[in-house]
PDB file of N, CA, C and O in Angstrom:
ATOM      1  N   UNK A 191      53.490   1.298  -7.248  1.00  0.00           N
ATOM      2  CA  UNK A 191      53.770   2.213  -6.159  1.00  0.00           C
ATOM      3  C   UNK A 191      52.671   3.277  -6.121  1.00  0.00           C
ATOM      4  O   UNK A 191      52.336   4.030  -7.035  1.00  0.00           O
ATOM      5  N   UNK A 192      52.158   3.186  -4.834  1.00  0.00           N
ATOM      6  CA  UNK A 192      51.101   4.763  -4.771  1.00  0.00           C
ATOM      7  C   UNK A 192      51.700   5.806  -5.207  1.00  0.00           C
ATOM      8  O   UNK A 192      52.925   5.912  -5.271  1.00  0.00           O
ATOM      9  N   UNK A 193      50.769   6.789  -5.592  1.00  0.00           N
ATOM     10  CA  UNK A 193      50.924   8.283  -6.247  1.00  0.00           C
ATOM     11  C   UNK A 193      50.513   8.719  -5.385  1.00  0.00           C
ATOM     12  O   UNK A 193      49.967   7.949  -4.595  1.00  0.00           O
ATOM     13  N   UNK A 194      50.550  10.357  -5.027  1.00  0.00           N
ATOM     14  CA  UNK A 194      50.373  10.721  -4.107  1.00  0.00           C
ATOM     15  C   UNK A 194      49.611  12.030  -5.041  1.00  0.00           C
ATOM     16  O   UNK A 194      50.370  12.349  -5.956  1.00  0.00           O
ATOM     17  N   UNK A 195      48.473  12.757  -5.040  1.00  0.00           N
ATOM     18  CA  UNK A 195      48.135  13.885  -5.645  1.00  0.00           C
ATOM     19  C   UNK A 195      48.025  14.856  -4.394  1.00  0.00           C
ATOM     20  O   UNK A 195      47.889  14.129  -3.409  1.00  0.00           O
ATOM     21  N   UNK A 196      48.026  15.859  -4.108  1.00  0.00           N
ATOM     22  CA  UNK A 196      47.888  16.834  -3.532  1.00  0.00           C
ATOM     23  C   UNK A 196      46.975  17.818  -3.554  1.00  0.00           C
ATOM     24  O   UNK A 196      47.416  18.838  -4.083  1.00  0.00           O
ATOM     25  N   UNK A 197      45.524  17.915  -3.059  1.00  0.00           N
ATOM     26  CA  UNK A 197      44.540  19.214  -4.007  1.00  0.00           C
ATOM     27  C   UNK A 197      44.163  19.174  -2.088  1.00  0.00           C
ATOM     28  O   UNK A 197      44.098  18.336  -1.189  1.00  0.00           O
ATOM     29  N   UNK A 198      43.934  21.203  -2.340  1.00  0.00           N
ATOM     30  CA  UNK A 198      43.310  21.686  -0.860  1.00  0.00           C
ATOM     31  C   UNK A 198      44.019  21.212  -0.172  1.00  0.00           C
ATOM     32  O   UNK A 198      43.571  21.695   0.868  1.00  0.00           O
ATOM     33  N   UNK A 199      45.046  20.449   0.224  1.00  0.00           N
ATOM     34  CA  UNK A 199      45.855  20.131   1.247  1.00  0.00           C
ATOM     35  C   UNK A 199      45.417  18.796   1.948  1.00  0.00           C
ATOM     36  O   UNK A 199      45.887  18.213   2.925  1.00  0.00           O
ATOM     37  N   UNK A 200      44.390  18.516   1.146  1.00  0.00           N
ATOM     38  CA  UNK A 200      44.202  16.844   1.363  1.00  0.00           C
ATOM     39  C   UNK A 200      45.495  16.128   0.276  1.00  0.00           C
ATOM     40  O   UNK A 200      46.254  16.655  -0.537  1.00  0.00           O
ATOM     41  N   UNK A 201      45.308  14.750   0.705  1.00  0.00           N
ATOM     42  CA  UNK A 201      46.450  13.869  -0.120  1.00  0.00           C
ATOM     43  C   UNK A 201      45.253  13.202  -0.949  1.00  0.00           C
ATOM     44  O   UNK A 201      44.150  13.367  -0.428  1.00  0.00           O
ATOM     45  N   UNK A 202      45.268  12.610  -1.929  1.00  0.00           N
ATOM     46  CA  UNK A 202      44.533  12.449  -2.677  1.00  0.00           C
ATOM     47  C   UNK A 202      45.395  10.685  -2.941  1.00  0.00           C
ATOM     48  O   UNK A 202      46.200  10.917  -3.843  1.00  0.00           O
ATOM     49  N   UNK A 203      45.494   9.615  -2.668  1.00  0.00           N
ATOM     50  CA  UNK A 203      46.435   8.646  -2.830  1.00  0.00           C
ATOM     51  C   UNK A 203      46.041   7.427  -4.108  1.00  0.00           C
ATOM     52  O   UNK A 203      45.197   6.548  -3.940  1.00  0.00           O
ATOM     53  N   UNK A 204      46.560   7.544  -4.922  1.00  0.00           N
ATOM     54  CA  UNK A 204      46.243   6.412  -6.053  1.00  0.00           C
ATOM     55  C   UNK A 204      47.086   5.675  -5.879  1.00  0.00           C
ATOM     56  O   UNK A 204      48.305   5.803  -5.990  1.00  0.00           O
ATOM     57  N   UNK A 205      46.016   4.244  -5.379  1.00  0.00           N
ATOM     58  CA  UNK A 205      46.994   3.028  -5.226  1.00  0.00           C
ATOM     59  C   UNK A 205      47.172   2.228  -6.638  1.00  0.00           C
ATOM     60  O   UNK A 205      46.562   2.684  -7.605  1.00  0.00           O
ATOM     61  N   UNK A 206      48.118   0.850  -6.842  1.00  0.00           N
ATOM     62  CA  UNK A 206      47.993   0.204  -7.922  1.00  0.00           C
ATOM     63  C   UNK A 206      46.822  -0.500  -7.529  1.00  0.00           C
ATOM     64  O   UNK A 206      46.014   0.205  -6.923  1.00  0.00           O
ATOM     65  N   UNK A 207      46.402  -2.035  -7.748  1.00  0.00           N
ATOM     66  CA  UNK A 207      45.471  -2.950  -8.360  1.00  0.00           C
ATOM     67  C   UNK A 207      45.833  -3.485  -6.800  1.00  0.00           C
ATOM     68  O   UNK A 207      44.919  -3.498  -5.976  1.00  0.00           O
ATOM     69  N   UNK A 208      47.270  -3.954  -6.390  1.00  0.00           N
ATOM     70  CA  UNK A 208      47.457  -4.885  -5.344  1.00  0.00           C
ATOM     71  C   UNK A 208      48.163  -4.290  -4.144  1.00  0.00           C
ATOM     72  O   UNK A 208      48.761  -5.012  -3.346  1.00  0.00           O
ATOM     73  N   UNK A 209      48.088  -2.807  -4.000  1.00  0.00           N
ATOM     74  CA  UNK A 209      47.939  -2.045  -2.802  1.00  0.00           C
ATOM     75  C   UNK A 209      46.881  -1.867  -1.894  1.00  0.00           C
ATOM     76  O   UNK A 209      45.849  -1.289  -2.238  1.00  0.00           O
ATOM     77  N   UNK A 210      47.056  -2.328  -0.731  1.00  0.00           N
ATOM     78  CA  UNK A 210      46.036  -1.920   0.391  1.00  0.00           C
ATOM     79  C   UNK A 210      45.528  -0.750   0.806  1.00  0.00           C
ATOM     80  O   UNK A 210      46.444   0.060   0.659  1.00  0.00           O
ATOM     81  N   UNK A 211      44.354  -0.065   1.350  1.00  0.00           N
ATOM     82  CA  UNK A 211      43.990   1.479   1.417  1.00  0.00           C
ATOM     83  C   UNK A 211      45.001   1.685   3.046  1.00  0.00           C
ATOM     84  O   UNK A 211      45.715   2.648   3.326  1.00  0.00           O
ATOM     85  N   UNK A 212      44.681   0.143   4.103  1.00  0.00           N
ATOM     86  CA  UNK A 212      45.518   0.512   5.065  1.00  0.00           C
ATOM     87  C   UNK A 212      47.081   0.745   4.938  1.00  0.00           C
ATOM     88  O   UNK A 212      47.469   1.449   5.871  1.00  0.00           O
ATOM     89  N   UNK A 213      48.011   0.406   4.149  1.00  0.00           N
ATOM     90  CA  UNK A 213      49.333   0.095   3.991  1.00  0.00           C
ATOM     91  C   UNK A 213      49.629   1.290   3.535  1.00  0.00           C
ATOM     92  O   UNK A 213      50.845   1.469   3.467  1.00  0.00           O
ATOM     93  N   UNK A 214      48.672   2.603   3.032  1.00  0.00           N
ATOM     94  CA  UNK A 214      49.496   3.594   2.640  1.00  0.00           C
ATOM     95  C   UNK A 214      48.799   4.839   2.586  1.00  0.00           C
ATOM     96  O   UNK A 214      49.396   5.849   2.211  1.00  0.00           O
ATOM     97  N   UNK A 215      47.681   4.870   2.900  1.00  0.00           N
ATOM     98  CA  UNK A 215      46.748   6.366   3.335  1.00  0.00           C
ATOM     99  C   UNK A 215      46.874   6.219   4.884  1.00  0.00           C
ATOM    100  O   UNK A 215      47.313   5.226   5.464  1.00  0.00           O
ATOM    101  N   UNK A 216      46.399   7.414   5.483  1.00  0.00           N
ATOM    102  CA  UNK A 216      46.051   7.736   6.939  1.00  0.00           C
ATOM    103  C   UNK A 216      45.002   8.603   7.208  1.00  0.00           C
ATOM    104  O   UNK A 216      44.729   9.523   6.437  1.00  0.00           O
ATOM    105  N   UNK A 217      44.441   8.410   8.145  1.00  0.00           N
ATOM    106  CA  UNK A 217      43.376   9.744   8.530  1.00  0.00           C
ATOM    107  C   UNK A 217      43.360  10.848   7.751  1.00  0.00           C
ATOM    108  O   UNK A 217      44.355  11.569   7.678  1.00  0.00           O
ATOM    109  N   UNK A 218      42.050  11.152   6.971  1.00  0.00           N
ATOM    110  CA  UNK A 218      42.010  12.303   6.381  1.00  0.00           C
ATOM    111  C   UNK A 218      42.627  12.383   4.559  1.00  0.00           C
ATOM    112  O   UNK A 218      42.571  13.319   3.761  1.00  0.00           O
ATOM    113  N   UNK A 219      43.166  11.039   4.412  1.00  0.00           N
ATOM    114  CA  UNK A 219      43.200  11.060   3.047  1.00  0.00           C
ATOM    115  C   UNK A 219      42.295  10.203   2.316  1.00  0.00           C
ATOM    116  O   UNK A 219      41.779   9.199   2.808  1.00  0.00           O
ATOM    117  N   UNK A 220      42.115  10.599   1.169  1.00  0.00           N
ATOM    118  CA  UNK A 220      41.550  10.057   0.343  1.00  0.00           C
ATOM    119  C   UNK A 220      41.782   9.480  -0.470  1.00  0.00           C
ATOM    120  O   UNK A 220      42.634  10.077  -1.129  1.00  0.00           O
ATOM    121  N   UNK A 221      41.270   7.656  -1.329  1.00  0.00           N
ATOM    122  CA  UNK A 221      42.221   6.693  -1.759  1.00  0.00           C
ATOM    123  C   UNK A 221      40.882   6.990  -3.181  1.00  0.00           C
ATOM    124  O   UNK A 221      39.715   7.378  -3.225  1.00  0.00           O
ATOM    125  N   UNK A 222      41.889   6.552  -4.120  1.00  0.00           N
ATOM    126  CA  UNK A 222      41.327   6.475  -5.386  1.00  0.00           C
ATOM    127  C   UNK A 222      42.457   4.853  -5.866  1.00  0.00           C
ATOM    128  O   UNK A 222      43.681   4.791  -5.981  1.00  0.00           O
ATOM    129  N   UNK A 223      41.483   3.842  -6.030  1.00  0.00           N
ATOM    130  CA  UNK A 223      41.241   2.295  -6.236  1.00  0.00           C
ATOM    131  C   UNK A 223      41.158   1.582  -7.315  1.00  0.00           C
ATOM    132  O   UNK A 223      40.149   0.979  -6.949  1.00  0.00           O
ATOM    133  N   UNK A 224      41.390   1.107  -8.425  1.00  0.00           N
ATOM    134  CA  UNK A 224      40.668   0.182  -9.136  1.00  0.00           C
ATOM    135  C   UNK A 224      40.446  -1.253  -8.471  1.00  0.00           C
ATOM    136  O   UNK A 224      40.921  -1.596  -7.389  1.00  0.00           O
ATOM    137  N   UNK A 225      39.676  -1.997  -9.271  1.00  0.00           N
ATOM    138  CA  UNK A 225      38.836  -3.061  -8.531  1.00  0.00           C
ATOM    139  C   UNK A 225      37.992  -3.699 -10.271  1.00  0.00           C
ATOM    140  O   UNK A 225      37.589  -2.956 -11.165  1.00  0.00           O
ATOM    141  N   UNK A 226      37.967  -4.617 -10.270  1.00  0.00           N
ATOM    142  CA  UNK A 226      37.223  -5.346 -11.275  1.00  0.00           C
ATOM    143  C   UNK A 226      35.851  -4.493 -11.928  1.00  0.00           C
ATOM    144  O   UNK A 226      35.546  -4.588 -13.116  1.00  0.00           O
ATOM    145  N   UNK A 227      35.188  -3.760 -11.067  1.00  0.00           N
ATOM    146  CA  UNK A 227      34.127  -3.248 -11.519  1.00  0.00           C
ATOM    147  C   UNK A 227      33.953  -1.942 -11.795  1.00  0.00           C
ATOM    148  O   UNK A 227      32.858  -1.403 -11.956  1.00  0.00           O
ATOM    149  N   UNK A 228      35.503  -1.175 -11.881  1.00  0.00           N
ATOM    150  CA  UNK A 228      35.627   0.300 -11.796  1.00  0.00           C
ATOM    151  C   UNK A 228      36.826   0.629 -10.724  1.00  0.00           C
ATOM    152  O   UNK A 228      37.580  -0.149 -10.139  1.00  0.00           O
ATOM    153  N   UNK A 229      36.700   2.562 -10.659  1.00  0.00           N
ATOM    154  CA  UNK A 229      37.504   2.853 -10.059  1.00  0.00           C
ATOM    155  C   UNK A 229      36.896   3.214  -8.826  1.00  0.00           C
ATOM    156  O   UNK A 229      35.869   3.775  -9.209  1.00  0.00           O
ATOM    157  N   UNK A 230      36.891   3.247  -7.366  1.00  0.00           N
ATOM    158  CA  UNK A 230      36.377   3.443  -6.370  1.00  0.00           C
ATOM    159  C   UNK A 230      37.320   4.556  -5.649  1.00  0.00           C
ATOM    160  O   UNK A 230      38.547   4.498  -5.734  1.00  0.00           O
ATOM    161  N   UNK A 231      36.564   5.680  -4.857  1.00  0.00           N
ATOM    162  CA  UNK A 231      36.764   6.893  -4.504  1.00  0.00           C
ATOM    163  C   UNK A 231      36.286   6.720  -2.754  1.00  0.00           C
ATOM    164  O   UNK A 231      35.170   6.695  -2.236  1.00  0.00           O
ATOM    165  N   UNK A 232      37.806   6.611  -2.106  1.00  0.00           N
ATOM    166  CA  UNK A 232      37.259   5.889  -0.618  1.00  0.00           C
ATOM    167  C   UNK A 232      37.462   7.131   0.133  1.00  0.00           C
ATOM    168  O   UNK A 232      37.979   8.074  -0.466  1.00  0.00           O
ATOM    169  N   UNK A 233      37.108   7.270   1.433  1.00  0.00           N
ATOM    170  CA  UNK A 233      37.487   8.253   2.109  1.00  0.00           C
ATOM    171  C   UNK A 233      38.060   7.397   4.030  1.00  0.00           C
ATOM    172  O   UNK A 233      37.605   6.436   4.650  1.00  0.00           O
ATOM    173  N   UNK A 234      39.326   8.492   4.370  1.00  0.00           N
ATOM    174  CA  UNK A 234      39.490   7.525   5.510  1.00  0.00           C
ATOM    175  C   UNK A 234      39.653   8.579   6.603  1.00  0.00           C
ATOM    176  O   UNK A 234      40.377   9.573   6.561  1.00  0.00           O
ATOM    177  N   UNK A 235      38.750   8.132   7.705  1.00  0.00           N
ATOM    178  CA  UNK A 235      37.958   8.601   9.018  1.00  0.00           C
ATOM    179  C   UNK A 235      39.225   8.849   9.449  1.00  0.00           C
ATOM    180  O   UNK A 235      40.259   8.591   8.833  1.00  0.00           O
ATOM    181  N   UNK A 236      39.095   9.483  10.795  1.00  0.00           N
ATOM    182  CA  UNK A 236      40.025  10.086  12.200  1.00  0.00           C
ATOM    183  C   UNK A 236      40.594   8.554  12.494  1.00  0.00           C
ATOM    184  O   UNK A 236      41.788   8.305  12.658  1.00  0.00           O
ATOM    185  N   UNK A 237      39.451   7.500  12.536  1.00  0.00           N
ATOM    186  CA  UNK A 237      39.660   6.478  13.140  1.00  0.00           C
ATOM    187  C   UNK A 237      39.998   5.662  12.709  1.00  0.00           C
ATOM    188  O   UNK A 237      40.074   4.583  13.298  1.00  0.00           O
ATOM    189  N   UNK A 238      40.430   5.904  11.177  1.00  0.00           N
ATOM    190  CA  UNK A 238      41.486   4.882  10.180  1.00  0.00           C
ATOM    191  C   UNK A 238      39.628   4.192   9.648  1.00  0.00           C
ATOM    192  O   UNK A 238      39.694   3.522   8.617  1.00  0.00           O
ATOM    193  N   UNK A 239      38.808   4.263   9.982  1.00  0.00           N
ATOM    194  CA  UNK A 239      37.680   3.482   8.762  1.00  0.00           C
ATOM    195  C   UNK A 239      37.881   4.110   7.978  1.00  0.00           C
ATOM    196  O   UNK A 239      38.509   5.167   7.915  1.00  0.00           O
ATOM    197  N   UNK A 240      37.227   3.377   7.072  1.00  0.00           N
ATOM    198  CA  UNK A 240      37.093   3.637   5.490  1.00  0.00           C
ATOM    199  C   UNK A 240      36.215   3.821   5.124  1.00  0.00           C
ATOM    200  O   UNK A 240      35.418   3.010   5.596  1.00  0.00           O
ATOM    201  N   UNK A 241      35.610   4.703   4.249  1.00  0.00           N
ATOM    202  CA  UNK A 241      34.115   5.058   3.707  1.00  0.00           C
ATOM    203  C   UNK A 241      34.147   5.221   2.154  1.00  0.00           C
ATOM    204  O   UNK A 241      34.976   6.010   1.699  1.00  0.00           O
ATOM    205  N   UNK A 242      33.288   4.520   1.263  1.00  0.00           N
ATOM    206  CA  UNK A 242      33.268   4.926   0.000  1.00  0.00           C
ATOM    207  C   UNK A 242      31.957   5.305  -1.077  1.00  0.00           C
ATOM    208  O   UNK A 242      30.868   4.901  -0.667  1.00  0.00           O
ATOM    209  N   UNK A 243      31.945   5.775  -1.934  1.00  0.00           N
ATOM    210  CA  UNK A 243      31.036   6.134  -2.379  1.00  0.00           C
ATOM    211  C   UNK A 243      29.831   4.406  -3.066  1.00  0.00           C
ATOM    212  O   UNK A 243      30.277   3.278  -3.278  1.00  0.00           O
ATOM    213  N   UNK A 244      28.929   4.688  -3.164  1.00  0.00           N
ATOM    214  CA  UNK A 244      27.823   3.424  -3.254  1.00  0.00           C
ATOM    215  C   UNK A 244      28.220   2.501  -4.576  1.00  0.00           C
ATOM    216  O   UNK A 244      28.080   1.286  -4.717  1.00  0.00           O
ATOM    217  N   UNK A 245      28.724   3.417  -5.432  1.00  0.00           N
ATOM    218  CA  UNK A 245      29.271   2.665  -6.519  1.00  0.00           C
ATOM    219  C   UNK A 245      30.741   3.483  -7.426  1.00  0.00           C
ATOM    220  O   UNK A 245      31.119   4.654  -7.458  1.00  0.00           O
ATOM    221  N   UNK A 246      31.151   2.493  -7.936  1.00  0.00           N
ATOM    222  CA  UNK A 246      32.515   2.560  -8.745  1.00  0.00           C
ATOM    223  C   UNK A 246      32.672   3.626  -9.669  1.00  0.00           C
ATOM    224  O   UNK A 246      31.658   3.676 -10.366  1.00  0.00           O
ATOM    225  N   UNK A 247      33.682   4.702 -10.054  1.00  0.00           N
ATOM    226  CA  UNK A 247      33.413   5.189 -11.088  1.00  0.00           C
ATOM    227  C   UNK A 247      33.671   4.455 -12.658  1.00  0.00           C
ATOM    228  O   UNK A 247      33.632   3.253 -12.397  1.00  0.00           O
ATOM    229  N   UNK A 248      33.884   4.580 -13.966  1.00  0.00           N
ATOM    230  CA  UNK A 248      33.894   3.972 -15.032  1.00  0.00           C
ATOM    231  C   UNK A 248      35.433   4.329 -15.361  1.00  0.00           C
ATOM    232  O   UNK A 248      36.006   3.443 -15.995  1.00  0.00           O
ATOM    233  N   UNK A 249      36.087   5.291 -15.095  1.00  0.00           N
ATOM    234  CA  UNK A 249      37.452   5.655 -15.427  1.00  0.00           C
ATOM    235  C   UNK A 249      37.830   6.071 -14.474  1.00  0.00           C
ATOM    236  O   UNK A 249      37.106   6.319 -13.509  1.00  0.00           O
ATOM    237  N   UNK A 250      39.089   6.250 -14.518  1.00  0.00           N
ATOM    238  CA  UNK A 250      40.419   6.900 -13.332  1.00  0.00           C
ATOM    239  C   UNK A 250      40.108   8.277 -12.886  1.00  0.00           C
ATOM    240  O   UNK A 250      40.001   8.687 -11.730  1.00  0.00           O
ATOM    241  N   UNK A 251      39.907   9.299 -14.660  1.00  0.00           N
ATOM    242  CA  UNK A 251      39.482  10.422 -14.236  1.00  0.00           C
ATOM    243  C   UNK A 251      38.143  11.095 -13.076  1.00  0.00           C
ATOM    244  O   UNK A 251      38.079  12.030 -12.278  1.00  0.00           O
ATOM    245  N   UNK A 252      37.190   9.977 -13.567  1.00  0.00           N
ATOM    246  CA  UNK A 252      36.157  10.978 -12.929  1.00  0.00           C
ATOM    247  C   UNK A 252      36.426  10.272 -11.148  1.00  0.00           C
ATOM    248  O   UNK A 252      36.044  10.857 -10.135  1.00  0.00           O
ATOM    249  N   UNK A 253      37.003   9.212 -11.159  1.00  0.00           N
ATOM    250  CA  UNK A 253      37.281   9.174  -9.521  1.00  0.00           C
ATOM    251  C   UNK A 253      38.213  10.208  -9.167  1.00  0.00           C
ATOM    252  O   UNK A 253      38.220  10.545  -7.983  1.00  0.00           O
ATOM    253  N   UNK A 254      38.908  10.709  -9.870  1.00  0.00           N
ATOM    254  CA  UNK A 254      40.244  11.382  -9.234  1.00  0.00           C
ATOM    255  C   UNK A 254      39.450  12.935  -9.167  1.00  0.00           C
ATOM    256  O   UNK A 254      39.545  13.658  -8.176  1.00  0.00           O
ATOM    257  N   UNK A 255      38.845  13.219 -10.105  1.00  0.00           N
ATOM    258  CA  UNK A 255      37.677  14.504  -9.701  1.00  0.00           C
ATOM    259  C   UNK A 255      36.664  14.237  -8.934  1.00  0.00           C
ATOM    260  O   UNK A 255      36.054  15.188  -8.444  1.00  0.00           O
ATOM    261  N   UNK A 256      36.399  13.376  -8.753  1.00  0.00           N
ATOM    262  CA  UNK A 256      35.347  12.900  -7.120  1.00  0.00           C
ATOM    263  C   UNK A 256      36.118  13.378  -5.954  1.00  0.00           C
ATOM    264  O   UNK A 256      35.649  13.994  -4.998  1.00  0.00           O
ATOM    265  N   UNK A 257      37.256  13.058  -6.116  1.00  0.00           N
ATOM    266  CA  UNK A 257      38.377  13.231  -5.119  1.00  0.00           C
ATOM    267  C   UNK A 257      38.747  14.606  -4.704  1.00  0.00           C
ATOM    268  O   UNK A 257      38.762  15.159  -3.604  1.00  0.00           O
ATOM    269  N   UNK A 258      39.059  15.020  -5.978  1.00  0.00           N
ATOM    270  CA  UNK A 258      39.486  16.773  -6.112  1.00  0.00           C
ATOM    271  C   UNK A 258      38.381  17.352  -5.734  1.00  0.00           C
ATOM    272  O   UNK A 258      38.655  18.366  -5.092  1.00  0.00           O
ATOM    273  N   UNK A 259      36.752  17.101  -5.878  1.00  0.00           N
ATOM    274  CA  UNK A 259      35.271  18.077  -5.526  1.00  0.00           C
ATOM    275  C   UNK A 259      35.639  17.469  -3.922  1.00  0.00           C
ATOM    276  O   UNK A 259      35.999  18.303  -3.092  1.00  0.00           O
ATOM    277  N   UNK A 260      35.566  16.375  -3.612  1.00  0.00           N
ATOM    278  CA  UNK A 260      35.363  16.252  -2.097  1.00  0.00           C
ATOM    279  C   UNK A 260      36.664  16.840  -1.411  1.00  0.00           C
ATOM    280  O   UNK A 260      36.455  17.282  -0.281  1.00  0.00           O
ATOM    281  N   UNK A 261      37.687  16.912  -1.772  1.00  0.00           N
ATOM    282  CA  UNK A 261      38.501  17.649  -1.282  1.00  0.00           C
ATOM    283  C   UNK A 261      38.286  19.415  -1.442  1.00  0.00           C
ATOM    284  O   UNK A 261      38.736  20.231  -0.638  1.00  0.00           O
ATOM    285  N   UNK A 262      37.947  19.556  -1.968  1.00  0.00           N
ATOM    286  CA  UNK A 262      37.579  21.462  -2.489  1.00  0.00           C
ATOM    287  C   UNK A 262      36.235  21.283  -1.118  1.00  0.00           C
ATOM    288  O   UNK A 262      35.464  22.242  -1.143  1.00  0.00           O
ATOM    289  N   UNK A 263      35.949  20.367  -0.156  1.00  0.00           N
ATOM    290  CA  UNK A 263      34.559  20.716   0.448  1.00  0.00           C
ATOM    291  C   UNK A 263      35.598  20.069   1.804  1.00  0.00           C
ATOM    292  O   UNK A 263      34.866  19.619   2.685  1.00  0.00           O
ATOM    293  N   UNK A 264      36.730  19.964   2.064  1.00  0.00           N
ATOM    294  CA  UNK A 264      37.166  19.796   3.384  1.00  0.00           C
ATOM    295  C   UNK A 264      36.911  18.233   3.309  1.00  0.00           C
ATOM    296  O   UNK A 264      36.450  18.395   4.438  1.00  0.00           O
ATOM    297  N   UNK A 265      36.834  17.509   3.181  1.00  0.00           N
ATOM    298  CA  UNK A 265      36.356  15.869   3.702  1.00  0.00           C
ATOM    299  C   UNK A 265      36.649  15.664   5.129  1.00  0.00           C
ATOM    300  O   UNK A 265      36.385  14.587   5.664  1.00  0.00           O
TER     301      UNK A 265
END
C-alpha cells in the first residue's frame, strides 16, 4: 500500500515494487519508486506526465530527501 509523506505541502508518495505512479499520485506530487536498479525520485506535471531524475538513487533514504529538497523548492 502507498505511504503518503507530507513535506511543504507537497505529498511526497512511496509506492510498493508493484504500484503504478498513475494509480495513486496526481498533479503536483511526487513518487518515490523502487525498480531493479535503485530507488527513483519521479515528479508529476499539471498534465499527469511524469518526470524523473537521470538516474536511480542507491537507497530509500536519499530518494525520499531528493523528494523533501525538491519539495522545500515548490516542484
Amino acid at each position: 500500500m502507498a505511504n503518503i509523506v507530507r513535506h511543504r505541502k507537497v505529498n511526497i508518495v512511496v509506492l510498493e515494487p508493484d504500484e503504478a505512479i498513475g494509480e495513486h499520485c496526481k498533479p503536483g506530487d511526487i513518487a518515490v519508486s523502487r525498480a531493479a536498479d535503485g530507488w527513483w525520485t519521479s515528479f508529476i506535471g499539471e498534465d499527469g506526465a511524469v518526470d524523473s531524475y537521470d538516474i536511480a538513487y542507491p537507497s530509500y533514504l536519499e530518494a525520499l530527501w531528493a523528494a523533501k529538497a525538491a519539495a522545500e523548492f515548490g516542484v
